[in-house]
Short mmCIF file of N, CA and C in Angstrom, two decimals:
data_model
loop_
_atom_site.label_atom_id
_atom_site.label_comp_id
_atom_site.label_asym_id
_atom_site.label_seq_id
_atom_site.Cartn_x
_atom_site.Cartn_y
_atom_site.Cartn_z
N UNK A 1 0.86 -1.21 0.04
CA UNK A 1 0.02 0.00 -0.03
C UNK A 1 0.90 1.24 0.01
N UNK A 2 0.62 2.13 -0.99
CA UNK A 2 1.48 3.33 -1.14
C UNK A 2 0.87 4.45 -0.22
N UNK A 3 1.73 5.06 0.61
CA UNK A 3 1.33 6.19 1.42
C UNK A 3 1.40 7.52 0.71
N UNK A 4 0.27 8.33 0.85
CA UNK A 4 0.24 9.61 0.25
C UNK A 4 0.89 10.60 1.13
N UNK A 5 1.86 11.38 0.61
CA UNK A 5 2.58 12.35 1.43
C UNK A 5 2.18 13.67 0.93
N UNK A 6 1.65 14.57 1.87
CA UNK A 6 1.30 15.94 1.53
C UNK A 6 2.54 16.74 1.55
N UNK A 7 3.05 17.08 0.37
CA UNK A 7 4.25 17.83 0.19
C UNK A 7 4.22 19.28 0.76
N UNK A 8 3.00 19.88 0.67
CA UNK A 8 2.85 21.23 1.18
C UNK A 8 3.08 21.30 2.68
N UNK A 9 2.67 20.25 3.44
CA UNK A 9 2.94 20.18 4.87
C UNK A 9 4.47 19.90 5.11
N UNK A 10 5.01 19.15 4.33
CA UNK A 10 6.42 18.78 4.57
C UNK A 10 7.22 20.10 4.39
N UNK A 11 6.87 21.00 3.36
CA UNK A 11 7.61 22.15 3.19
C UNK A 11 7.51 23.12 4.39
N UNK A 12 6.45 23.01 5.11
CA UNK A 12 6.24 23.82 6.35
C UNK A 12 7.40 23.60 7.34
N UNK A 13 7.93 22.32 7.41
CA UNK A 13 9.01 22.03 8.42
C UNK A 13 10.41 22.15 7.78
N UNK A 14 10.57 22.30 6.49
CA UNK A 14 11.82 22.32 5.88
C UNK A 14 12.33 23.76 5.98
N UNK A 15 13.65 23.85 6.11
CA UNK A 15 14.28 25.10 6.17
C UNK A 15 14.49 25.71 4.74
N UNK A 16 13.90 26.89 4.48
CA UNK A 16 14.12 27.42 3.17
C UNK A 16 14.95 28.67 3.28
N UNK A 17 15.56 29.01 2.19
CA UNK A 17 16.48 30.16 2.18
C UNK A 17 15.68 31.43 2.39
N UNK A 18 16.15 32.26 3.34
CA UNK A 18 15.52 33.54 3.66
C UNK A 18 15.99 34.61 2.74
N UNK A 19 15.22 35.03 1.73
CA UNK A 19 15.62 36.03 0.74
C UNK A 19 15.07 37.35 1.12
N UNK A 20 14.31 37.56 2.20
CA UNK A 20 13.88 38.90 2.56
C UNK A 20 15.00 39.82 2.92
N UNK A 21 14.77 41.07 2.63
CA UNK A 21 15.77 42.11 3.00
C UNK A 21 15.59 42.43 4.53
N UNK A 22 16.53 42.18 5.31
CA UNK A 22 16.40 42.31 6.77
C UNK A 22 17.06 43.73 7.14
N UNK A 23 16.82 44.15 8.40
CA UNK A 23 17.34 45.39 8.83
C UNK A 23 18.86 45.42 8.82
N UNK A 24 19.49 46.60 8.83
CA UNK A 24 21.00 46.61 8.86
C UNK A 24 21.51 46.12 10.20
N UNK A 25 22.78 45.81 10.23
CA UNK A 25 23.56 45.37 11.44
C UNK A 25 23.17 44.03 11.92
N UNK A 26 22.46 43.16 11.07
CA UNK A 26 22.15 41.82 11.51
C UNK A 26 23.43 40.97 11.43
N UNK A 27 23.73 40.25 12.48
CA UNK A 27 24.96 39.50 12.50
C UNK A 27 24.95 38.43 11.37
N UNK A 28 26.12 38.17 10.80
CA UNK A 28 26.26 37.24 9.73
C UNK A 28 26.15 35.74 10.24
N UNK A 29 26.40 35.57 11.48
CA UNK A 29 26.45 34.21 12.07
C UNK A 29 25.10 33.74 12.62
N UNK A 30 24.02 34.40 12.36
CA UNK A 30 22.72 34.05 12.93
C UNK A 30 21.74 33.87 11.81
N UNK A 31 20.75 33.03 12.10
CA UNK A 31 19.66 32.90 11.10
C UNK A 31 18.53 33.81 11.69
N UNK A 32 18.24 34.86 11.00
CA UNK A 32 17.37 35.90 11.46
C UNK A 32 15.99 35.32 12.04
N UNK A 33 15.41 34.49 11.24
CA UNK A 33 14.13 33.98 11.65
C UNK A 33 14.08 33.07 12.80
N UNK A 34 15.32 32.50 13.13
CA UNK A 34 15.43 31.63 14.25
C UNK A 34 15.44 32.43 15.58
N UNK A 35 15.97 33.59 15.59
CA UNK A 35 16.08 34.44 16.69
C UNK A 35 15.06 35.55 16.94
N UNK A 36 14.52 36.03 15.88
CA UNK A 36 13.59 37.16 15.89
C UNK A 36 12.32 36.69 16.58
N UNK A 37 11.91 37.53 17.63
CA UNK A 37 10.56 37.19 18.31
C UNK A 37 9.44 37.85 17.72
N UNK A 38 9.65 38.60 16.69
CA UNK A 38 8.63 39.37 15.96
C UNK A 38 7.89 40.33 16.87
N UNK A 39 8.64 40.96 17.80
CA UNK A 39 8.08 41.92 18.74
C UNK A 39 7.65 43.21 18.07
N UNK A 40 8.29 43.54 16.95
CA UNK A 40 7.95 44.77 16.25
C UNK A 40 8.63 46.06 16.70
N UNK A 41 9.54 45.95 17.75
CA UNK A 41 10.18 47.10 18.28
C UNK A 41 11.00 47.85 17.17
N UNK A 42 11.64 47.07 16.32
CA UNK A 42 12.56 47.69 15.26
C UNK A 42 11.64 48.39 14.28
N UNK A 43 10.49 47.90 13.99
CA UNK A 43 9.52 48.59 13.11
C UNK A 43 9.06 49.91 13.68
N UNK A 44 8.81 49.92 14.99
CA UNK A 44 8.36 51.08 15.67
C UNK A 44 9.44 52.20 15.68
N UNK A 45 10.73 51.90 15.93
CA UNK A 45 11.71 52.95 16.01
C UNK A 45 12.35 53.37 14.74
N UNK A 46 12.03 52.65 13.64
CA UNK A 46 12.69 53.01 12.41
C UNK A 46 12.34 54.49 11.93
N UNK A 47 13.28 55.35 11.95
CA UNK A 47 13.02 56.75 11.70
C UNK A 47 12.48 57.02 10.25
N UNK A 48 12.81 56.20 9.30
CA UNK A 48 12.37 56.43 7.96
C UNK A 48 11.22 55.46 7.52
N UNK A 49 10.89 54.61 8.53
CA UNK A 49 9.73 53.67 8.30
C UNK A 49 9.94 52.71 7.10
N UNK A 50 11.19 52.29 6.91
CA UNK A 50 11.48 51.30 5.86
C UNK A 50 11.41 49.91 6.45
N UNK A 51 11.41 49.76 7.73
CA UNK A 51 11.27 48.43 8.34
C UNK A 51 9.71 48.18 8.53
N UNK A 52 9.25 47.13 7.85
CA UNK A 52 7.84 46.83 7.88
C UNK A 52 7.66 45.36 8.31
N UNK A 53 6.36 45.07 8.76
CA UNK A 53 6.08 43.68 9.04
C UNK A 53 5.95 42.89 7.70
N UNK A 54 6.76 41.85 7.60
CA UNK A 54 6.70 41.11 6.33
C UNK A 54 6.13 39.78 6.51
N UNK A 55 6.54 38.79 5.77
CA UNK A 55 6.05 37.44 5.81
C UNK A 55 6.14 36.89 7.14
N UNK A 56 5.06 36.25 7.59
CA UNK A 56 4.95 35.65 8.93
C UNK A 56 5.26 36.58 10.06
N UNK A 57 5.18 37.86 9.87
CA UNK A 57 5.32 38.83 10.94
C UNK A 57 6.81 39.28 11.12
N UNK A 58 7.65 38.71 10.35
CA UNK A 58 9.13 39.09 10.53
C UNK A 58 9.39 40.42 9.90
N UNK A 59 10.28 41.22 10.56
CA UNK A 59 10.63 42.55 9.91
C UNK A 59 11.37 42.43 8.70
N UNK A 60 10.97 43.24 7.65
CA UNK A 60 11.61 43.27 6.40
C UNK A 60 11.88 44.71 6.00
N UNK A 61 12.82 45.00 5.14
CA UNK A 61 13.14 46.30 4.69
C UNK A 61 12.59 46.54 3.30
N UNK A 62 11.84 47.65 3.19
CA UNK A 62 11.26 48.01 1.89
C UNK A 62 11.57 49.47 1.65
N UNK A 63 12.10 49.75 0.40
CA UNK A 63 12.62 51.06 0.13
C UNK A 63 11.56 51.81 -0.74
N UNK A 64 10.32 51.50 -0.66
CA UNK A 64 9.27 52.19 -1.45
C UNK A 64 9.18 53.72 -1.36
N UNK A 65 9.48 54.15 -0.05
CA UNK A 65 9.22 55.61 0.17
C UNK A 65 10.50 56.34 0.76
N UNK A 66 11.45 55.53 1.17
CA UNK A 66 12.59 56.20 1.88
C UNK A 66 13.82 55.31 1.80
N UNK A 67 14.88 55.80 2.48
CA UNK A 67 16.13 55.06 2.50
C UNK A 67 16.51 54.77 3.91
N UNK A 68 17.54 53.93 4.12
CA UNK A 68 18.08 53.68 5.41
C UNK A 68 19.15 54.70 5.78
N UNK A 69 19.07 55.26 6.98
CA UNK A 69 20.01 56.27 7.41
C UNK A 69 21.11 55.61 8.28
N UNK A 70 21.00 54.26 8.51
CA UNK A 70 21.93 53.53 9.35
C UNK A 70 22.07 54.16 10.67
N UNK A 71 20.94 54.60 11.28
CA UNK A 71 20.97 55.24 12.55
C UNK A 71 21.26 54.21 13.70
N UNK A 72 20.90 52.94 13.39
CA UNK A 72 21.19 51.89 14.41
C UNK A 72 20.08 51.66 15.48
N UNK A 73 19.02 52.46 15.40
CA UNK A 73 18.00 52.36 16.43
C UNK A 73 17.35 50.97 16.46
N UNK A 74 17.24 50.33 15.26
CA UNK A 74 16.64 49.00 15.20
C UNK A 74 17.51 47.99 15.97
N UNK A 75 18.73 48.13 15.88
CA UNK A 75 19.68 47.25 16.56
C UNK A 75 19.66 47.52 18.08
N UNK A 76 19.63 48.77 18.41
CA UNK A 76 19.64 49.10 19.83
C UNK A 76 18.37 48.71 20.66
N UNK A 77 17.20 48.71 20.00
CA UNK A 77 15.95 48.42 20.69
C UNK A 77 15.66 46.89 20.69
N UNK A 78 16.35 46.18 19.89
CA UNK A 78 16.06 44.71 19.75
C UNK A 78 16.48 43.90 21.02
N UNK A 79 15.55 43.18 21.60
CA UNK A 79 15.85 42.41 22.84
C UNK A 79 16.59 41.10 22.57
N UNK A 80 16.70 40.71 21.32
CA UNK A 80 17.30 39.43 20.95
C UNK A 80 18.80 39.70 20.50
N UNK A 81 19.66 38.60 20.54
CA UNK A 81 21.05 38.76 20.10
C UNK A 81 21.21 38.63 18.61
N UNK A 82 20.56 39.48 17.87
CA UNK A 82 20.51 39.41 16.39
C UNK A 82 21.46 40.40 15.78
N UNK A 83 21.64 41.65 16.35
CA UNK A 83 22.33 42.68 15.75
C UNK A 83 23.74 42.93 16.39
N UNK A 84 24.57 43.52 15.59
CA UNK A 84 25.90 43.99 16.02
C UNK A 84 26.16 45.30 15.39
N UNK A 85 26.21 46.43 16.24
CA UNK A 85 26.40 47.73 15.79
C UNK A 85 27.82 47.91 15.27
N UNK A 86 28.71 47.02 15.57
CA UNK A 86 30.13 47.10 15.10
C UNK A 86 30.24 46.55 13.73
N UNK A 87 29.26 45.97 13.11
CA UNK A 87 29.31 45.39 11.80
C UNK A 87 29.51 46.43 10.77
N UNK A 88 30.60 46.23 10.02
CA UNK A 88 30.90 47.20 8.93
C UNK A 88 31.19 46.47 7.63
N UNK A 89 30.50 46.68 6.58
CA UNK A 89 29.30 47.59 6.47
C UNK A 89 28.13 47.01 7.14
N UNK A 90 27.12 47.88 7.35
CA UNK A 90 25.94 47.38 8.11
C UNK A 90 25.15 46.24 7.41
N UNK A 91 25.30 46.17 6.05
CA UNK A 91 24.76 44.99 5.33
C UNK A 91 25.39 44.92 4.00
N UNK A 92 25.07 43.91 3.27
CA UNK A 92 25.64 43.71 1.90
C UNK A 92 24.76 44.08 0.81
N UNK A 93 23.70 44.81 1.07
CA UNK A 93 22.66 45.14 -0.03
C UNK A 93 23.43 46.10 -0.96
N UNK A 94 22.97 45.93 -2.25
CA UNK A 94 23.43 46.88 -3.23
C UNK A 94 22.36 47.15 -4.29
N UNK A 95 22.45 48.33 -4.89
CA UNK A 95 21.49 48.67 -5.83
C UNK A 95 21.73 47.84 -7.19
N UNK A 96 20.63 47.65 -7.89
CA UNK A 96 20.76 47.06 -9.19
C UNK A 96 19.78 47.80 -10.16
N UNK A 97 20.36 48.24 -11.28
CA UNK A 97 19.55 49.05 -12.22
C UNK A 97 18.99 48.12 -13.28
N UNK A 98 17.71 48.02 -13.44
CA UNK A 98 17.05 47.09 -14.36
C UNK A 98 16.90 47.74 -15.80
N UNK A 99 16.59 46.88 -16.69
CA UNK A 99 16.51 47.31 -18.10
C UNK A 99 15.33 48.32 -18.29
N UNK A 100 14.38 48.31 -17.38
CA UNK A 100 13.29 49.29 -17.46
C UNK A 100 13.63 50.72 -17.24
N UNK A 101 14.89 51.00 -16.88
CA UNK A 101 15.40 52.30 -16.62
C UNK A 101 15.14 53.20 -17.85
N UNK A 102 14.53 54.41 -17.57
CA UNK A 102 14.21 55.32 -18.61
C UNK A 102 15.39 55.70 -19.47
N UNK A 103 16.59 55.90 -18.94
CA UNK A 103 17.80 56.21 -19.69
C UNK A 103 18.11 55.14 -20.65
N UNK A 104 17.83 53.88 -20.30
CA UNK A 104 18.12 52.72 -21.26
C UNK A 104 17.22 52.78 -22.46
N UNK A 105 16.10 53.57 -22.31
CA UNK A 105 15.07 53.70 -23.36
C UNK A 105 15.20 55.00 -24.13
N UNK A 106 16.31 55.75 -23.79
CA UNK A 106 16.56 56.97 -24.49
C UNK A 106 15.88 58.19 -23.92
N UNK A 107 15.38 58.05 -22.69
CA UNK A 107 14.70 59.18 -22.06
C UNK A 107 15.61 59.77 -20.95
N UNK A 108 15.86 61.08 -21.04
CA UNK A 108 16.78 61.73 -20.07
C UNK A 108 16.14 61.73 -18.67
N UNK A 109 16.78 60.99 -17.78
CA UNK A 109 16.39 60.93 -16.41
C UNK A 109 17.63 60.63 -15.56
N UNK A 110 17.81 61.39 -14.51
CA UNK A 110 18.88 61.15 -13.54
C UNK A 110 18.39 61.28 -12.12
N UNK A 111 17.20 60.86 -11.88
CA UNK A 111 16.61 60.98 -10.54
C UNK A 111 17.43 60.15 -9.53
N UNK A 112 17.92 58.94 -9.94
CA UNK A 112 18.62 58.17 -8.98
C UNK A 112 19.96 58.74 -8.57
N UNK A 113 20.64 59.42 -9.59
CA UNK A 113 21.89 60.07 -9.31
C UNK A 113 21.71 61.22 -8.34
N UNK A 114 20.63 62.00 -8.55
CA UNK A 114 20.33 63.18 -7.71
C UNK A 114 20.10 62.72 -6.26
N UNK A 115 19.49 61.56 -6.05
CA UNK A 115 19.16 61.05 -4.77
C UNK A 115 20.35 60.42 -3.97
N UNK A 116 21.39 60.04 -4.69
CA UNK A 116 22.42 59.29 -4.13
C UNK A 116 23.47 60.22 -3.43
N UNK A 117 23.55 60.30 -2.18
CA UNK A 117 24.43 61.12 -1.46
C UNK A 117 25.92 60.79 -1.55
N UNK A 118 26.20 59.50 -1.77
CA UNK A 118 27.57 59.04 -1.86
C UNK A 118 28.09 58.98 -3.33
N UNK A 119 27.32 59.48 -4.25
CA UNK A 119 27.60 59.50 -5.72
C UNK A 119 28.06 58.16 -6.20
N UNK A 120 27.26 57.17 -5.88
CA UNK A 120 27.52 55.82 -6.38
C UNK A 120 26.91 55.53 -7.76
N UNK A 121 26.20 56.49 -8.28
CA UNK A 121 25.59 56.41 -9.57
C UNK A 121 26.02 57.58 -10.46
N UNK A 122 26.65 57.26 -11.59
CA UNK A 122 27.09 58.37 -12.45
C UNK A 122 26.53 58.03 -13.83
N UNK A 123 26.37 59.21 -14.55
CA UNK A 123 25.87 59.16 -15.96
C UNK A 123 26.99 59.63 -16.92
N UNK A 124 27.28 58.85 -17.87
CA UNK A 124 28.25 59.23 -18.78
C UNK A 124 27.57 59.77 -20.05
N UNK A 125 27.89 60.94 -20.50
CA UNK A 125 27.28 61.51 -21.66
C UNK A 125 27.72 60.68 -22.87
N UNK A 126 26.74 60.50 -23.80
CA UNK A 126 26.98 59.79 -25.05
C UNK A 126 26.43 60.60 -26.11
N UNK A 127 27.15 60.79 -27.21
CA UNK A 127 26.68 61.57 -28.32
C UNK A 127 25.47 60.97 -28.97
N UNK A 128 24.44 61.76 -29.13
CA UNK A 128 23.31 61.30 -29.86
C UNK A 128 22.24 60.58 -29.05
N UNK A 129 22.48 60.40 -27.74
CA UNK A 129 21.43 59.72 -26.93
C UNK A 129 21.55 60.13 -25.46
N UNK A 130 20.57 59.75 -24.75
CA UNK A 130 20.50 60.12 -23.29
C UNK A 130 21.65 59.43 -22.51
N UNK A 131 22.26 60.07 -21.58
CA UNK A 131 23.29 59.36 -20.81
C UNK A 131 22.69 58.23 -20.08
N UNK A 132 23.38 57.15 -19.90
CA UNK A 132 23.00 55.95 -19.23
C UNK A 132 23.69 55.81 -17.85
N UNK A 133 23.04 55.23 -16.89
CA UNK A 133 23.64 55.16 -15.48
C UNK A 133 24.67 54.03 -15.43
N UNK A 134 25.72 54.32 -14.61
CA UNK A 134 26.69 53.39 -14.26
C UNK A 134 26.70 53.37 -12.76
N UNK A 135 26.58 52.14 -12.17
CA UNK A 135 26.60 51.98 -10.71
C UNK A 135 27.96 51.65 -10.24
N UNK A 136 28.50 52.41 -9.32
CA UNK A 136 29.85 52.19 -8.76
C UNK A 136 29.61 51.42 -7.42
N UNK A 137 29.68 50.10 -7.56
CA UNK A 137 29.37 49.24 -6.42
C UNK A 137 30.24 49.45 -5.26
N UNK A 138 31.52 49.86 -5.41
CA UNK A 138 32.44 50.11 -4.34
C UNK A 138 31.95 51.31 -3.53
N UNK A 139 31.20 52.19 -4.10
CA UNK A 139 30.71 53.39 -3.42
C UNK A 139 29.34 53.22 -2.89
N UNK A 140 28.56 52.22 -3.36
CA UNK A 140 27.21 51.99 -2.95
C UNK A 140 27.07 51.51 -1.53
N UNK A 141 26.40 52.18 -0.75
CA UNK A 141 26.16 51.73 0.73
C UNK A 141 24.99 50.87 0.88
N UNK A 142 24.20 50.71 -0.14
CA UNK A 142 22.91 49.99 -0.06
C UNK A 142 21.84 50.73 0.63
N UNK A 143 21.98 52.01 0.84
CA UNK A 143 20.97 52.76 1.66
C UNK A 143 19.58 52.78 1.04
N UNK A 144 19.56 52.66 -0.33
CA UNK A 144 18.28 52.56 -1.02
C UNK A 144 17.63 53.92 -1.41
N UNK A 145 18.40 54.98 -1.22
CA UNK A 145 17.90 56.36 -1.59
C UNK A 145 17.49 56.51 -3.04
N UNK A 146 18.19 55.68 -3.88
CA UNK A 146 17.88 55.82 -5.27
C UNK A 146 16.59 55.07 -5.73
N UNK A 147 16.02 54.27 -4.90
CA UNK A 147 14.83 53.44 -5.29
C UNK A 147 13.60 54.21 -5.41
N UNK A 148 13.17 54.92 -4.35
CA UNK A 148 11.91 55.55 -4.38
C UNK A 148 11.76 56.69 -5.48
N UNK A 149 12.79 57.52 -5.75
CA UNK A 149 12.62 58.56 -6.77
C UNK A 149 12.61 58.08 -8.16
N UNK A 150 12.92 56.81 -8.44
CA UNK A 150 12.97 56.30 -9.80
C UNK A 150 11.50 56.24 -10.34
N UNK A 151 11.21 57.01 -11.35
CA UNK A 151 9.86 57.01 -11.97
C UNK A 151 9.50 55.69 -12.66
N UNK A 152 10.49 54.90 -13.04
CA UNK A 152 10.18 53.64 -13.70
C UNK A 152 10.31 52.41 -12.85
N UNK A 153 10.48 52.61 -11.51
CA UNK A 153 10.75 51.50 -10.64
C UNK A 153 11.79 50.52 -11.14
N UNK A 154 12.87 51.08 -11.70
CA UNK A 154 13.93 50.31 -12.38
C UNK A 154 15.06 49.98 -11.41
N UNK A 155 14.96 50.45 -10.12
CA UNK A 155 16.09 50.11 -9.22
C UNK A 155 15.52 49.33 -8.13
N UNK A 156 16.30 48.21 -7.90
CA UNK A 156 16.01 47.25 -6.79
C UNK A 156 17.17 47.09 -5.91
N UNK A 157 16.95 46.80 -4.68
CA UNK A 157 18.11 46.54 -3.76
C UNK A 157 18.15 44.98 -3.65
N UNK A 158 19.36 44.45 -3.81
CA UNK A 158 19.54 43.04 -3.80
C UNK A 158 20.66 42.61 -2.92
N UNK A 159 20.66 41.37 -2.42
CA UNK A 159 21.75 40.75 -1.82
C UNK A 159 22.70 40.33 -2.90
N UNK A 160 23.97 40.65 -2.83
CA UNK A 160 24.87 40.37 -3.90
C UNK A 160 24.84 38.97 -4.47
N UNK A 161 24.62 37.97 -3.62
CA UNK A 161 24.56 36.54 -4.02
C UNK A 161 23.30 36.12 -4.69
N UNK A 162 22.30 37.04 -4.74
CA UNK A 162 20.98 36.75 -5.39
C UNK A 162 20.82 37.57 -6.65
N UNK A 163 19.81 37.17 -7.39
CA UNK A 163 19.47 37.94 -8.57
C UNK A 163 18.10 38.62 -8.37
N UNK A 164 17.89 39.83 -8.93
CA UNK A 164 16.62 40.50 -8.74
C UNK A 164 15.45 39.68 -9.41
N UNK A 165 14.25 39.85 -8.90
CA UNK A 165 13.08 39.19 -9.40
C UNK A 165 12.31 39.98 -10.30
#
């Protein structure tokens, strides 16, 4: 007699890769979802309100309206041993400019460059067409300031080992 196994229930107990963008200063040696109690304190203290309640109630970072200032308040308020304010850089997120960028379509736009305080995005003039963006990853802090002002939603923040969706 063959036993039917419900694979959806089995997936409930399997460890899956956590691809959510987590707050800055999370220690590299911890699994965020194993230690986070989902108390919401980091969400409450986030000065730019980029930390929101995500999947299953865990805090996630979203750059829809603002950027991270790396103030460290999320790390200071957390009652769990998840964060380290000594971590440098605070995270490994970096910007990625997608093909939907207006400049790639010949439309003059430099809103991402204007929003980037560390000048990690530059535009090189090209004869006969709109300048296209170049991302200087060594200068990018992953703050996300370039995301919200992009009129084409062409900039996403990614973990370097992943690809954008």
